[in-house]
Amino acid sequence: SVFFLMLVPIIGSTANGAKRWIPLGPVSLQPMEFVKISLALYLAYFMSSKQALVKTFSRGVIPPFAVTGLFCGLLLLQPDFGSAVVVASILFFMCLAGGTRFIYLFFAMILSCAGAMALAILEPYRLRRLLAFLDPFADPTNTGYHLVQSLLAMGSGGLLGLGLGNSKQKMLYLPEPENDFVFPIVVEELGYIGGAVVIILFALLILRGYWLALHARDKFGALTIVGIITLFATQVFLNIAVVTNLIPNTGISLPFFSYGGTALLIQLGEMGMILSISRQIPAPKHD
């Protein structure tokens, strides 16, 4: 994953001002998707095999934080602020589940939030996104255009929606309707009820994943599921929060919905890992 990330600035292709893809003939590879699952597996191994060291600072905190910091730094070079946030979230929750002292996580969270605010304020396009989040209708034809069109899409869907395939906002009104802003199109076509069903299905998947983690046969399997499910939960929350204007735009895709072959293959592989671990859970004994 580190190797692929280091290749991106050299041979990567650029789209919408970001260099995040490695062209491979007719297809392209998105290294950040490999980073997410690689980090989850590394942290699961580290936390499960070094339980005696997890609560120490020098050998239990610095190594996982250093690896995560390397990934975040390479992602910010692309730039991909949203994926860096997801990667940092995986570290926080897996350290929490793995037994890292909360005091270390508390200070790390403060420093991360301060760094994120600095990056948002110092970078002009991130600052524009932040201002647009505060009041998208103040500049509906420029900085707030994306969010305004997103809210219009969801509002026009009503209770039952316009019907599958009948979205009007995806006809060159709402930018990126097949990628980061696919959820407003779902709500426009399937209505409030359809959007709620999608959220409920995601919630059931996430809750079931954590239940499997609690009942996994060993620590490594449990933490692997925690990492994968936390990755899904973070992406789902950030994506839906962005398109509903609960948080500033971070450019996060919606799992299983957003366009992207690399992401879909990795996500299906992650579900396969969870199923593999769940098969090892002992069946309940009955009298």
Tab-separated table of C-alpha atoms in Angstrom:
chain	number	residue	atom	x	y	z
A	1	SER	CA	0.000	0.000	0.000
A	2	VAL	CA	2.835	2.398	0.831
A	3	PHE	CA	4.510	1.531	-2.473
A	4	PHE	CA	1.345	2.276	-4.462
A	5	LEU	CA	0.802	5.551	-2.584
A	6	MET	CA	4.361	6.623	-3.381
A	7	LEU	CA	3.763	5.839	-7.053
A	8	VAL	CA	0.689	8.089	-7.268
A	9	PRO	CA	2.570	11.458	-7.347
A	10	ILE	CA	4.927	10.029	-10.002
A	11	ILE	CA	2.671	8.242	-12.495
A	12	GLY	CA	-0.827	8.933	-11.155
A	13	SER	CA	-3.606	10.462	-13.212
A	14	THR	CA	-5.344	13.683	-12.160
A	15	ALA	CA	-9.080	14.332	-11.956
A	16	ASN	CA	-10.886	17.295	-10.348
A	17	GLY	CA	-7.604	18.682	-9.068
A	18	ALA	CA	-6.562	15.502	-7.223
A	19	LYS	CA	-4.039	12.841	-8.199
A	20	ARG	CA	-5.381	9.602	-6.680
A	21	TRP	CA	-5.361	6.986	-9.430
A	22	ILE	CA	-2.716	4.814	-11.082
A	23	PRO	CA	-3.607	4.168	-14.755
A	24	LEU	CA	-3.341	0.534	-15.853
A	25	GLY	CA	-4.332	0.590	-19.506
A	26	PRO	CA	-8.132	0.655	-19.831
A	27	VAL	CA	-8.632	0.602	-16.040
A	28	SER	CA	-7.215	2.523	-13.088
A	29	LEU	CA	-6.187	1.521	-9.577
A	30	GLN	CA	-7.084	3.552	-6.492
A	31	PRO	CA	-4.385	2.853	-3.871
A	32	MET	CA	-6.265	4.477	-0.984
A	33	GLU	CA	-8.717	1.544	-0.952
A	34	PHE	CA	-5.833	-0.851	-0.295
A	35	VAL	CA	-4.552	1.464	2.437
A	36	LYS	CA	-7.767	1.210	4.469
A	37	ILE	CA	-7.899	-2.581	4.631
A	38	SER	CA	-4.111	-2.879	5.013
A	39	LEU	CA	-4.149	-0.592	8.033
A	40	ALA	CA	-7.098	-2.452	9.581
A	41	LEU	CA	-5.296	-5.798	9.213
A	42	TYR	CA	-1.993	-4.398	10.508
A	43	LEU	CA	-3.644	-2.864	13.582
A	44	ALA	CA	-5.609	-6.066	14.252
A	45	TYR	CA	-2.350	-8.060	14.152
A	46	PHE	CA	-0.477	-5.513	16.277
A	47	MET	CA	-3.170	-5.199	18.950
A	48	SER	CA	-3.790	-8.953	19.203
A	49	SER	CA	-0.154	-10.151	19.187
A	50	LYS	CA	1.285	-7.443	21.461
A	51	GLN	CA	-1.308	-7.228	24.223
A	52	ALA	CA	1.397	-6.876	26.872
A	53	LEU	CA	2.792	-3.774	25.125
A	54	VAL	CA	-0.399	-2.050	24.010
A	55	LYS	CA	-0.673	0.086	27.162
A	56	THR	CA	2.934	1.314	26.927
A	57	PHE	CA	3.747	4.501	25.021
A	58	SER	CA	7.055	3.710	23.323
A	59	ARG	CA	6.183	0.245	22.000
A	60	GLY	CA	2.394	0.181	22.134
A	61	VAL	CA	1.445	3.639	20.859
A	62	ILE	CA	4.252	4.999	18.682
A	63	PRO	CA	4.415	2.117	16.084
A	64	PRO	CA	0.707	2.117	15.065
A	65	PHE	CA	0.538	5.917	15.196
A	66	ALA	CA	3.694	6.194	13.064
A	67	VAL	CA	2.330	3.810	10.406
A	68	THR	CA	-1.016	5.626	10.347
A	69	GLY	CA	0.754	8.989	10.196
A	70	LEU	CA	2.745	7.797	7.174
A	71	PHE	CA	-0.462	6.762	5.385
A	72	CYS	CA	-2.186	10.050	6.265
A	73	GLY	CA	0.791	12.084	5.060
A	74	LEU	CA	0.878	10.293	1.708
A	75	LEU	CA	-2.897	10.682	1.322
A	76	LEU	CA	-2.733	14.415	2.036
A	77	LEU	CA	-0.174	14.788	-0.762
A	78	GLN	CA	-2.765	13.672	-3.340
A	79	PRO	CA	-4.657	15.589	-1.714
A	80	ASP	CA	-7.264	13.318	-0.113
A	81	PHE	CA	-8.322	14.854	3.179
A	82	GLY	CA	-11.440	12.677	3.497
A	83	SER	CA	-9.555	9.377	3.281
A	84	ALA	CA	-6.999	10.659	5.796
A	85	VAL	CA	-9.880	11.294	8.217
A	86	VAL	CA	-11.192	7.746	7.642
A	87	VAL	CA	-7.723	6.253	8.211
A	88	ALA	CA	-7.294	8.235	11.442
A	89	SER	CA	-10.745	7.065	12.601
A	90	ILE	CA	-9.761	3.423	12.076
A	91	LEU	CA	-6.688	3.961	14.265
A	92	PHE	CA	-8.690	5.641	17.044
A	93	PHE	CA	-11.431	3.021	17.312
A	94	MET	CA	-9.118	0.026	16.933
A	95	CYS	CA	-6.796	1.390	19.624
A	96	LEU	CA	-9.868	1.874	21.802
A	97	ALA	CA	-10.959	-1.736	21.192
A	98	GLY	CA	-7.403	-3.056	21.501
A	99	GLY	CA	-6.789	-1.652	24.983
A	100	THR	CA	-4.660	1.466	24.409
A	101	ARG	CA	-4.773	3.852	27.356
A	102	PHE	CA	-7.515	6.418	26.831
A	103	ILE	CA	-5.277	9.287	27.939
A	104	TYR	CA	-3.039	8.698	24.902
A	105	LEU	CA	-6.051	8.613	22.602
A	106	PHE	CA	-7.475	11.769	24.192
A	107	PHE	CA	-4.375	13.824	23.502
A	108	ALA	CA	-4.007	12.292	20.026
A	109	MET	CA	-7.609	13.278	19.258
A	110	ILE	CA	-6.979	16.873	20.366
A	111	LEU	CA	-3.854	17.130	18.210
A	112	SER	CA	-5.649	15.558	15.231
A	113	CYS	CA	-8.589	17.958	15.497
A	114	ALA	CA	-6.208	20.922	15.727
A	115	GLY	CA	-4.281	19.680	12.691
A	116	ALA	CA	-7.500	19.126	10.729
A	117	MET	CA	-8.690	22.649	11.513
A	118	ALA	CA	-5.330	24.076	10.458
A	119	LEU	CA	-5.445	22.163	7.156
A	120	ALA	CA	-9.008	23.327	6.548
A	121	ILE	CA	-8.228	26.976	7.224
A	122	LEU	CA	-4.850	27.198	5.464
A	123	GLU	CA	-5.990	25.514	2.231
A	124	PRO	CA	-8.215	27.902	0.183
A	125	TYR	CA	-10.515	25.257	-1.327
A	126	ARG	CA	-11.078	23.607	2.072
A	127	LEU	CA	-11.868	27.003	3.592
A	128	ARG	CA	-14.413	27.616	0.830
A	129	ARG	CA	-16.034	24.259	1.626
A	130	LEU	CA	-16.210	25.199	5.297
A	131	LEU	CA	-17.850	28.545	4.513
A	132	ALA	CA	-20.282	26.863	2.118
A	133	PHE	CA	-21.236	24.387	4.850
A	134	LEU	CA	-22.134	27.195	7.237
A	135	ASP	CA	-24.622	28.710	4.749
A	136	PRO	CA	-24.771	27.078	1.289
A	137	PHE	CA	-27.669	29.322	0.213
A	138	ALA	CA	-25.551	32.453	0.724
A	139	ASP	CA	-23.797	31.649	-2.576
A	140	PRO	CA	-26.064	29.104	-4.315
A	141	THR	CA	-24.471	29.452	-7.760
A	142	ASN	CA	-20.817	29.119	-6.704
A	143	THR	CA	-19.389	27.783	-3.417
A	144	GLY	CA	-22.761	26.535	-2.154
A	145	TYR	CA	-23.924	25.112	-5.488
A	146	HIS	CA	-23.070	21.479	-4.731
A	147	LEU	CA	-24.857	21.375	-1.379
A	148	VAL	CA	-27.856	23.350	-2.619
A	149	GLN	CA	-28.392	20.905	-5.487
A	150	SER	CA	-27.980	17.995	-3.084
A	151	LEU	CA	-30.635	19.354	-0.732
A	152	LEU	CA	-32.949	20.105	-3.666
A	153	ALA	CA	-32.582	16.526	-4.872
A	154	MET	CA	-33.546	15.060	-1.507
A	155	GLY	CA	-36.349	17.550	-0.979
A	156	SER	CA	-37.921	16.930	-4.384
A	157	GLY	CA	-38.104	13.187	-3.692
A	158	GLY	CA	-40.844	13.658	-1.116
A	159	LEU	CA	-42.090	10.638	0.788
A	160	LEU	CA	-42.119	8.019	-1.982
A	161	GLY	CA	-39.746	9.514	-4.569
A	162	LEU	CA	-40.003	10.206	-8.285
A	163	GLY	CA	-39.455	6.576	-9.235
A	164	LEU	CA	-36.331	4.553	-9.944
A	165	GLY	CA	-34.371	6.195	-12.768
A	166	ASN	CA	-36.501	9.346	-12.808
A	167	SER	CA	-34.121	11.707	-11.026
A	168	LYS	CA	-33.902	15.172	-12.554
A	169	GLN	CA	-30.970	16.425	-10.483
A	170	LYS	CA	-28.584	13.863	-11.970
A	171	MET	CA	-29.170	15.435	-15.408
A	172	LEU	CA	-26.144	17.757	-15.078
A	173	TYR	CA	-27.589	19.703	-12.125
A	174	LEU	CA	-25.954	17.846	-9.222
A	175	PRO	CA	-22.195	17.289	-9.741
A	176	GLU	CA	-20.782	13.788	-9.036
A	177	PRO	CA	-24.217	12.080	-8.833
A	178	GLU	CA	-22.610	8.663	-9.442
A	179	ASN	CA	-19.889	9.079	-6.834
A	180	ASP	CA	-19.794	11.070	-3.583
A	181	PHE	CA	-23.306	12.482	-4.066
A	182	VAL	CA	-25.143	9.306	-5.032
A	183	PHE	CA	-27.266	9.238	-1.850
A	184	PRO	CA	-29.299	12.378	-2.750
A	185	ILE	CA	-30.192	10.677	-6.052
A	186	VAL	CA	-31.321	7.578	-4.136
A	187	VAL	CA	-33.561	9.754	-1.941
A	188	GLU	CA	-34.876	11.705	-4.943
A	189	GLU	CA	-35.833	8.529	-6.781
A	190	LEU	CA	-36.960	6.375	-3.826
A	191	GLY	CA	-38.118	9.099	-1.466
A	192	TYR	CA	-37.702	9.542	2.262
A	193	ILE	CA	-38.786	5.935	2.824
A	194	GLY	CA	-36.214	4.591	0.363
A	195	GLY	CA	-33.436	6.667	1.918
A	196	ALA	CA	-34.445	5.498	5.393
A	197	VAL	CA	-34.391	1.860	4.255
A	198	VAL	CA	-30.842	2.289	2.913
A	199	ILE	CA	-29.696	3.823	6.220
A	200	ILE	CA	-31.412	1.052	8.215
A	201	LEU	CA	-29.715	-1.632	6.087
A	202	PHE	CA	-26.330	-0.021	6.682
A	203	ALA	CA	-27.103	0.177	10.414
A	204	LEU	CA	-28.033	-3.527	10.530
A	205	LEU	CA	-24.824	-4.464	8.697
A	206	ILE	CA	-22.727	-2.407	11.120
A	207	LEU	CA	-24.492	-3.716	14.240
A	208	ARG	CA	-24.227	-7.299	13.023
A	209	GLY	CA	-20.531	-6.776	12.351
A	210	TYR	CA	-19.861	-5.579	15.893
A	211	TRP	CA	-21.920	-8.497	17.254
A	212	LEU	CA	-19.688	-10.891	15.304
A	213	ALA	CA	-16.620	-9.113	16.699
A	214	LEU	CA	-17.867	-9.691	20.243
A	215	HIS	CA	-18.321	-13.418	19.545
A	216	ALA	CA	-15.234	-14.037	17.399
A	217	ARG	CA	-13.064	-17.015	18.343
A	218	ASP	CA	-9.859	-15.041	18.850
A	219	LYS	CA	-8.597	-11.508	19.365
A	220	PHE	CA	-7.196	-11.138	15.867
A	221	GLY	CA	-10.504	-12.068	14.243
A	222	ALA	CA	-12.439	-9.762	16.554
A	223	LEU	CA	-10.189	-6.780	15.868
A	224	THR	CA	-10.184	-7.461	12.123
A	225	ILE	CA	-13.983	-7.215	12.105
A	226	VAL	CA	-13.844	-4.076	14.276
A	227	GLY	CA	-11.468	-2.458	11.781
A	228	ILE	CA	-13.523	-3.353	8.710
A	229	ILE	CA	-16.889	-2.424	10.235
A	230	THR	CA	-15.496	0.823	11.649
A	231	LEU	CA	-14.242	1.627	8.148
A	232	PHE	CA	-17.735	1.081	6.735
A	233	ALA	CA	-19.453	2.959	9.555
A	234	THR	CA	-17.145	5.967	9.204
A	235	GLN	CA	-17.589	6.177	5.437
A	236	VAL	CA	-21.376	5.811	5.633
A	237	PHE	CA	-21.680	8.448	8.362
A	238	LEU	CA	-19.339	10.946	6.675
A	239	ASN	CA	-20.925	10.544	3.239
A	240	ILE	CA	-24.530	10.947	4.396
A	241	ALA	CA	-23.572	13.749	6.808
A	242	VAL	CA	-21.879	15.640	3.960
A	243	VAL	CA	-24.751	15.366	1.469
A	244	THR	CA	-27.288	16.405	4.138
A	245	ASN	CA	-25.043	19.349	5.143
A	246	LEU	CA	-24.406	18.132	8.689
A	247	ILE	CA	-20.626	18.458	8.230
A	248	PRO	CA	-18.376	20.190	5.644
A	249	ASN	CA	-17.697	18.390	2.361
A	250	THR	CA	-14.898	15.830	2.811
A	251	GLY	CA	-15.172	13.870	-0.443
A	252	ILE	CA	-16.064	10.412	0.943
A	253	SER	CA	-17.743	7.760	-1.210
A	254	LEU	CA	-20.736	5.676	-0.066
A	255	PRO	CA	-19.849	1.960	0.242
A	256	PHE	CA	-21.529	-0.348	-2.326
A	257	PHE	CA	-23.240	2.634	-4.001
A	258	SER	CA	-20.601	5.041	-5.256
A	259	TYR	CA	-18.875	4.506	-8.604
A	260	GLY	CA	-15.444	2.878	-8.377
A	261	GLY	CA	-14.242	-0.598	-9.321
A	262	THR	CA	-11.319	-0.757	-6.892
A	263	ALA	CA	-13.503	0.283	-3.964
A	264	LEU	CA	-16.208	-2.263	-4.796
A	265	LEU	CA	-13.737	-5.144	-5.139
A	266	ILE	CA	-12.056	-4.290	-1.831
A	267	GLN	CA	-15.412	-3.884	-0.058
A	268	LEU	CA	-16.620	-7.268	-1.299
A	269	GLY	CA	-13.324	-8.790	-0.172
A	270	GLU	CA	-13.787	-7.225	3.271
A	271	MET	CA	-17.250	-8.772	3.541
A	272	GLY	CA	-15.661	-12.110	2.613
A	273	MET	CA	-13.162	-11.725	5.467
A	274	ILE	CA	-15.978	-11.065	7.942
A	275	LEU	CA	-17.914	-14.093	6.695
A	276	SER	CA	-14.789	-16.236	7.001
A	277	ILE	CA	-14.278	-15.157	10.613
A	278	SER	CA	-17.979	-15.611	11.417
A	279	ARG	CA	-17.819	-19.260	10.251
A	280	GLN	CA	-15.332	-19.950	13.056
A	281	ILE	CA	-17.725	-18.781	15.780
A	282	PRO	CA	-18.824	-21.844	17.792
A	283	ALA	CA	-22.492	-22.745	17.446
A	284	PRO	CA	-24.544	-22.171	20.639
A	285	LYS	CA	-24.970	-25.262	22.777
A	286	HIS	CA	-28.499	-26.460	23.481
A	287	ASP	CA	-29.522	-28.709	26.354
